[in-house]
Amino acid sequence: VQLQASGGGSVQAGESLRLSCATSGIIFRNNVLVWYRQAPGEQRELVARITLAGNTYYADSVKGRFTISRDNRKNVAYLQMNSLKPEDTAVYYCNALRVGAAPGTGSWGQGTLVTVSS
């Protein structure tokens, strides 16, 4: 099982980035895809989640600015991040887990760093 997160970088506040999470070794369409982030000195937090049916959930801090999506043909999950703020600076991780699995379990990518400067 392999999850490869990419697309991070350094941007100015107000700009956009799109993160990708390419997966292999899992039955992608049977997995819930989740993006987490962890800022320096902070606990990991759930950013967005998309179910098998495409239902989405967002943390309040990113609602209206971030959009999670999935492409079941390419086995890739995306996180479109608009209107970025300095407080969005963090390492972003993708997570894939089977329906019914406990949060935080499943397979993890290595993380991609997003830095937003004011």
Short mmCIF file of N, CA and C in Angstrom, two decimals:
data_model
loop_
_atom_site.label_atom_id
_atom_site.label_comp_id
_atom_site.label_asym_id
_atom_site.label_seq_id
_atom_site.Cartn_x
_atom_site.Cartn_y
_atom_site.Cartn_z
N VAL A 1 0.86 -1.19 0.00
CA VAL A 1 0.00 0.00 0.00
C VAL A 1 0.89 1.24 0.00
N GLN A 2 0.54 2.16 -0.86
CA GLN A 2 1.34 3.39 -0.95
C GLN A 2 0.43 4.57 -1.22
N LEU A 3 0.63 5.63 -0.43
CA LEU A 3 -0.05 6.89 -0.66
C LEU A 3 1.02 7.95 -0.82
N GLN A 4 0.94 8.68 -1.89
CA GLN A 4 1.94 9.69 -2.21
C GLN A 4 1.27 11.06 -2.30
N ALA A 5 1.53 11.88 -1.29
CA ALA A 5 0.97 13.23 -1.28
C ALA A 5 1.93 14.18 -1.99
N SER A 6 1.38 15.11 -2.74
CA SER A 6 2.21 16.09 -3.44
C SER A 6 1.42 17.37 -3.64
N GLY A 7 2.12 18.39 -4.11
CA GLY A 7 1.45 19.65 -4.42
C GLY A 7 1.68 20.76 -3.42
N GLY A 8 2.36 20.46 -2.34
CA GLY A 8 2.63 21.50 -1.36
C GLY A 8 3.64 22.51 -1.89
N GLY A 9 3.79 23.59 -1.14
CA GLY A 9 4.73 24.61 -1.54
C GLY A 9 4.59 25.84 -0.68
N SER A 10 5.28 26.89 -1.08
CA SER A 10 5.23 28.16 -0.37
C SER A 10 4.47 29.17 -1.20
N VAL A 11 3.45 29.75 -0.60
CA VAL A 11 2.61 30.73 -1.29
C VAL A 11 2.35 31.92 -0.39
N GLN A 12 1.81 32.96 -0.99
CA GLN A 12 1.38 34.14 -0.24
C GLN A 12 -0.07 33.95 0.21
N ALA A 13 -0.43 34.64 1.25
CA ALA A 13 -1.82 34.61 1.70
C ALA A 13 -2.74 35.03 0.56
N GLY A 14 -3.85 34.32 0.45
CA GLY A 14 -4.82 34.60 -0.60
C GLY A 14 -4.64 33.75 -1.85
N GLU A 15 -3.49 33.10 -1.96
CA GLU A 15 -3.25 32.27 -3.14
C GLU A 15 -3.82 30.87 -2.94
N SER A 16 -3.64 30.04 -3.96
CA SER A 16 -4.23 28.71 -3.96
C SER A 16 -3.17 27.63 -4.20
N LEU A 17 -3.47 26.45 -3.73
CA LEU A 17 -2.70 25.26 -4.01
C LEU A 17 -3.65 24.09 -4.18
N ARG A 18 -3.23 23.10 -4.95
CA ARG A 18 -3.99 21.87 -5.02
C ARG A 18 -3.08 20.72 -4.63
N LEU A 19 -3.47 20.01 -3.61
CA LEU A 19 -2.74 18.83 -3.18
C LEU A 19 -3.33 17.60 -3.85
N SER A 20 -2.46 16.64 -4.12
CA SER A 20 -2.88 15.37 -4.69
C SER A 20 -2.40 14.24 -3.80
N CYS A 21 -3.17 13.18 -3.77
CA CYS A 21 -2.79 11.98 -3.03
C CYS A 21 -2.98 10.79 -3.97
N ALA A 22 -1.89 10.34 -4.52
CA ALA A 22 -1.92 9.19 -5.43
C ALA A 22 -1.79 7.92 -4.63
N THR A 23 -2.64 6.95 -4.90
CA THR A 23 -2.64 5.72 -4.12
C THR A 23 -2.38 4.50 -4.99
N SER A 24 -1.84 3.48 -4.36
CA SER A 24 -1.66 2.20 -5.02
C SER A 24 -1.73 1.12 -3.95
N GLY A 25 -2.15 -0.05 -4.36
CA GLY A 25 -2.20 -1.17 -3.43
C GLY A 25 -3.45 -1.24 -2.60
N ILE A 26 -4.41 -0.35 -2.85
CA ILE A 26 -5.69 -0.42 -2.16
C ILE A 26 -6.80 -0.41 -3.20
N ILE A 27 -7.96 -0.88 -2.79
CA ILE A 27 -9.14 -0.75 -3.66
C ILE A 27 -9.69 0.63 -3.37
N PHE A 28 -9.26 1.58 -4.18
CA PHE A 28 -9.49 3.00 -3.90
C PHE A 28 -10.96 3.30 -3.68
N ARG A 29 -11.80 2.73 -4.51
CA ARG A 29 -13.23 3.08 -4.45
C ARG A 29 -13.89 2.56 -3.17
N ASN A 30 -13.21 1.69 -2.43
CA ASN A 30 -13.75 1.15 -1.18
C ASN A 30 -13.22 1.89 0.05
N ASN A 31 -12.50 2.96 -0.19
CA ASN A 31 -11.88 3.68 0.91
C ASN A 31 -12.41 5.10 1.05
N VAL A 32 -12.58 5.49 2.30
CA VAL A 32 -12.81 6.89 2.63
C VAL A 32 -11.46 7.60 2.57
N LEU A 33 -11.43 8.77 1.96
CA LEU A 33 -10.19 9.53 1.86
C LEU A 33 -10.26 10.74 2.78
N VAL A 34 -9.20 10.96 3.50
CA VAL A 34 -9.17 12.02 4.50
C VAL A 34 -7.87 12.80 4.36
N TRP A 35 -7.97 14.11 4.48
CA TRP A 35 -6.79 14.96 4.58
C TRP A 35 -6.69 15.47 6.02
N TYR A 36 -5.51 15.32 6.58
CA TYR A 36 -5.18 15.88 7.88
C TYR A 36 -4.06 16.91 7.70
N ARG A 37 -3.84 17.69 8.71
CA ARG A 37 -2.69 18.57 8.73
C ARG A 37 -2.13 18.68 10.14
N GLN A 38 -0.87 18.97 10.19
CA GLN A 38 -0.22 19.15 11.49
C GLN A 38 0.74 20.32 11.38
N ALA A 39 0.44 21.34 12.15
CA ALA A 39 1.31 22.52 12.21
C ALA A 39 2.38 22.29 13.27
N PRO A 40 3.50 22.99 13.18
CA PRO A 40 4.58 22.83 14.17
C PRO A 40 4.07 23.05 15.59
N GLY A 41 4.33 22.09 16.45
CA GLY A 41 3.92 22.22 17.84
C GLY A 41 2.46 22.00 18.10
N GLU A 42 1.72 21.62 17.07
CA GLU A 42 0.28 21.43 17.22
C GLU A 42 -0.07 19.96 17.02
N GLN A 43 -1.28 19.62 17.45
CA GLN A 43 -1.76 18.27 17.20
C GLN A 43 -2.28 18.16 15.78
N ARG A 44 -2.27 16.96 15.28
CA ARG A 44 -2.83 16.71 13.96
C ARG A 44 -4.32 16.97 13.98
N GLU A 45 -4.83 17.60 12.94
CA GLU A 45 -6.26 17.87 12.86
C GLU A 45 -6.81 17.41 11.51
N LEU A 46 -8.03 16.97 11.55
CA LEU A 46 -8.72 16.56 10.34
C LEU A 46 -9.12 17.81 9.57
N VAL A 47 -8.82 17.83 8.30
CA VAL A 47 -9.14 18.98 7.46
C VAL A 47 -10.39 18.71 6.62
N ALA A 48 -10.42 17.58 5.95
CA ALA A 48 -11.53 17.27 5.06
C ALA A 48 -11.60 15.77 4.85
N ARG A 49 -12.80 15.31 4.53
CA ARG A 49 -13.04 13.88 4.34
C ARG A 49 -14.04 13.70 3.22
N ILE A 50 -13.84 12.66 2.42
CA ILE A 50 -14.80 12.34 1.37
C ILE A 50 -15.10 10.86 1.40
N THR A 51 -16.37 10.53 1.37
CA THR A 51 -16.79 9.14 1.48
C THR A 51 -16.80 8.47 0.11
N LEU A 52 -17.17 7.19 0.14
CA LEU A 52 -17.26 6.43 -1.11
C LEU A 52 -18.27 7.07 -2.06
N ALA A 53 -19.34 7.59 -1.48
CA ALA A 53 -20.41 8.18 -2.28
C ALA A 53 -20.13 9.62 -2.67
N GLY A 54 -19.02 10.15 -2.20
CA GLY A 54 -18.68 11.53 -2.53
C GLY A 54 -19.20 12.56 -1.55
N ASN A 55 -19.74 12.10 -0.43
CA ASN A 55 -20.15 13.05 0.61
C ASN A 55 -18.92 13.63 1.30
N THR A 56 -18.98 14.89 1.60
CA THR A 56 -17.80 15.57 2.13
C THR A 56 -18.05 16.16 3.51
N TYR A 57 -16.97 16.31 4.22
CA TYR A 57 -16.98 16.97 5.53
C TYR A 57 -15.75 17.87 5.59
N TYR A 58 -15.92 19.04 6.20
CA TYR A 58 -14.80 19.98 6.32
C TYR A 58 -14.71 20.49 7.75
N ALA A 59 -13.49 20.72 8.18
CA ALA A 59 -13.30 21.42 9.43
C ALA A 59 -13.81 22.85 9.27
N ASP A 60 -14.32 23.42 10.32
CA ASP A 60 -14.86 24.78 10.26
C ASP A 60 -13.81 25.77 9.75
N SER A 61 -12.57 25.53 10.10
CA SER A 61 -11.50 26.47 9.75
C SER A 61 -11.23 26.55 8.24
N VAL A 62 -11.68 25.55 7.49
CA VAL A 62 -11.40 25.54 6.05
C VAL A 62 -12.68 25.56 5.22
N LYS A 63 -13.82 25.48 5.86
CA LYS A 63 -15.09 25.42 5.15
C LYS A 63 -15.25 26.65 4.27
N GLY A 64 -15.62 26.41 3.01
CA GLY A 64 -15.79 27.50 2.07
C GLY A 64 -14.53 27.88 1.32
N ARG A 65 -13.39 27.39 1.77
CA ARG A 65 -12.12 27.69 1.10
C ARG A 65 -11.48 26.46 0.48
N PHE A 66 -11.65 25.31 1.11
CA PHE A 66 -11.05 24.07 0.64
C PHE A 66 -12.12 23.17 0.04
N THR A 67 -11.71 22.38 -0.95
CA THR A 67 -12.60 21.42 -1.57
C THR A 67 -11.87 20.09 -1.74
N ILE A 68 -12.45 19.04 -1.18
CA ILE A 68 -11.88 17.72 -1.34
C ILE A 68 -12.63 17.01 -2.46
N SER A 69 -11.89 16.22 -3.24
CA SER A 69 -12.52 15.45 -4.31
C SER A 69 -11.72 14.17 -4.52
N ARG A 70 -12.31 13.29 -5.30
CA ARG A 70 -11.64 12.02 -5.58
C ARG A 70 -11.91 11.61 -7.02
N ASP A 71 -10.94 10.95 -7.59
CA ASP A 71 -11.08 10.40 -8.94
C ASP A 71 -10.88 8.89 -8.82
N ASN A 72 -11.99 8.17 -8.86
CA ASN A 72 -11.92 6.72 -8.66
C ASN A 72 -11.32 5.98 -9.86
N ARG A 73 -11.19 6.67 -10.98
CA ARG A 73 -10.55 6.02 -12.12
C ARG A 73 -9.03 6.13 -12.02
N LYS A 74 -8.56 7.24 -11.48
CA LYS A 74 -7.12 7.47 -11.36
C LYS A 74 -6.58 7.09 -9.99
N ASN A 75 -7.49 6.75 -9.06
CA ASN A 75 -7.07 6.41 -7.69
C ASN A 75 -6.34 7.58 -7.03
N VAL A 76 -6.85 8.75 -7.21
CA VAL A 76 -6.24 9.95 -6.66
C VAL A 76 -7.28 10.77 -5.91
N ALA A 77 -6.86 11.30 -4.78
CA ALA A 77 -7.68 12.26 -4.03
C ALA A 77 -7.02 13.63 -4.13
N TYR A 78 -7.85 14.66 -4.08
CA TYR A 78 -7.35 16.03 -4.22
C TYR A 78 -7.85 16.89 -3.06
N LEU A 79 -7.08 17.93 -2.79
CA LEU A 79 -7.53 18.95 -1.87
C LEU A 79 -7.21 20.29 -2.52
N GLN A 80 -8.25 20.95 -3.02
CA GLN A 80 -8.09 22.28 -3.59
C GLN A 80 -8.19 23.29 -2.45
N MET A 81 -7.15 24.09 -2.30
CA MET A 81 -7.09 25.05 -1.20
C MET A 81 -7.03 26.45 -1.76
N ASN A 82 -8.07 27.21 -1.53
CA ASN A 82 -8.15 28.59 -2.01
C ASN A 82 -8.09 29.56 -0.83
N SER A 83 -7.80 30.80 -1.14
CA SER A 83 -7.77 31.85 -0.11
C SER A 83 -6.95 31.41 1.09
N LEU A 84 -5.77 30.93 0.81
CA LEU A 84 -4.94 30.40 1.89
C LEU A 84 -4.55 31.47 2.88
N LYS A 85 -4.45 31.06 4.12
CA LYS A 85 -4.10 31.95 5.23
C LYS A 85 -2.82 31.44 5.89
N PRO A 86 -2.10 32.31 6.57
CA PRO A 86 -0.90 31.85 7.28
C PRO A 86 -1.18 30.70 8.24
N GLU A 87 -2.36 30.70 8.84
CA GLU A 87 -2.69 29.63 9.78
C GLU A 87 -2.95 28.29 9.10
N ASP A 88 -2.95 28.27 7.77
CA ASP A 88 -3.05 27.00 7.05
C ASP A 88 -1.68 26.33 6.91
N THR A 89 -0.64 27.01 7.32
CA THR A 89 0.70 26.44 7.24
C THR A 89 0.79 25.18 8.07
N ALA A 90 1.20 24.09 7.43
CA ALA A 90 1.25 22.79 8.10
C ALA A 90 1.78 21.75 7.12
N VAL A 91 2.09 20.59 7.64
CA VAL A 91 2.31 19.42 6.80
C VAL A 91 0.96 18.75 6.62
N TYR A 92 0.61 18.49 5.38
CA TYR A 92 -0.68 17.89 5.05
C TYR A 92 -0.48 16.42 4.70
N TYR A 93 -1.30 15.60 5.30
CA TYR A 93 -1.23 14.16 5.11
C TYR A 93 -2.53 13.63 4.54
N CYS A 94 -2.42 12.64 3.67
CA CYS A 94 -3.62 11.95 3.22
C CYS A 94 -3.71 10.58 3.89
N ASN A 95 -4.92 10.17 4.07
CA ASN A 95 -5.23 8.93 4.78
C ASN A 95 -6.36 8.21 4.07
N ALA A 96 -6.20 6.92 3.91
CA ALA A 96 -7.24 6.11 3.27
C ALA A 96 -7.64 5.01 4.23
N LEU A 97 -8.91 4.89 4.47
CA LEU A 97 -9.36 3.83 5.37
C LEU A 97 -10.68 3.25 4.90
N ARG A 98 -10.84 1.98 5.25
CA ARG A 98 -12.04 1.29 4.86
C ARG A 98 -13.22 1.81 5.67
N VAL A 99 -14.37 1.69 5.13
CA VAL A 99 -15.59 2.09 5.83
C VAL A 99 -15.70 1.31 7.14
N GLY A 100 -15.96 2.02 8.21
CA GLY A 100 -16.10 1.39 9.51
C GLY A 100 -14.82 1.32 10.31
N ALA A 101 -13.72 1.63 9.68
CA ALA A 101 -12.44 1.60 10.40
C ALA A 101 -12.37 2.79 11.35
N ALA A 102 -11.61 2.63 12.38
CA ALA A 102 -11.47 3.70 13.36
C ALA A 102 -10.71 4.87 12.74
N PRO A 103 -11.12 6.10 13.05
CA PRO A 103 -10.40 7.27 12.54
C PRO A 103 -8.93 7.23 12.89
N GLY A 104 -8.11 7.60 11.93
CA GLY A 104 -6.68 7.61 12.17
C GLY A 104 -5.98 6.33 11.83
N THR A 105 -6.76 5.29 11.52
CA THR A 105 -6.15 4.03 11.11
C THR A 105 -6.05 4.01 9.58
N GLY A 106 -5.82 2.86 9.02
CA GLY A 106 -5.70 2.77 7.57
C GLY A 106 -4.30 3.11 7.10
N SER A 107 -4.23 3.58 5.87
CA SER A 107 -2.94 3.86 5.24
C SER A 107 -2.69 5.36 5.17
N TRP A 108 -1.41 5.72 5.31
CA TRP A 108 -1.02 7.13 5.35
C TRP A 108 0.04 7.45 4.32
N GLY A 109 -0.05 8.67 3.81
CA GLY A 109 1.01 9.18 2.96
C GLY A 109 2.08 9.85 3.80
N GLN A 110 3.13 10.31 3.13
CA GLN A 110 4.28 10.84 3.85
C GLN A 110 4.14 12.32 4.21
N GLY A 111 3.17 12.99 3.68
CA GLY A 111 2.97 14.39 4.01
C GLY A 111 3.60 15.32 2.99
N THR A 112 2.97 16.47 2.81
CA THR A 112 3.50 17.51 1.93
C THR A 112 3.36 18.85 2.65
N LEU A 113 4.40 19.64 2.61
CA LEU A 113 4.45 20.87 3.39
C LEU A 113 3.81 22.03 2.64
N VAL A 114 2.92 22.72 3.33
CA VAL A 114 2.31 23.94 2.81
C VAL A 114 2.72 25.09 3.72
N THR A 115 3.30 26.11 3.14
CA THR A 115 3.72 27.29 3.89
C THR A 115 3.05 28.50 3.28
N VAL A 116 2.31 29.23 4.11
CA VAL A 116 1.60 30.42 3.65
C VAL A 116 2.14 31.62 4.40
N SER A 117 2.64 32.57 3.67
CA SER A 117 3.20 33.76 4.30
C SER A 117 2.26 34.94 4.09
N SER A 118 2.32 35.85 5.05
CA SER A 118 1.41 37.01 5.00
C SER A 118 1.99 38.15 4.18
#
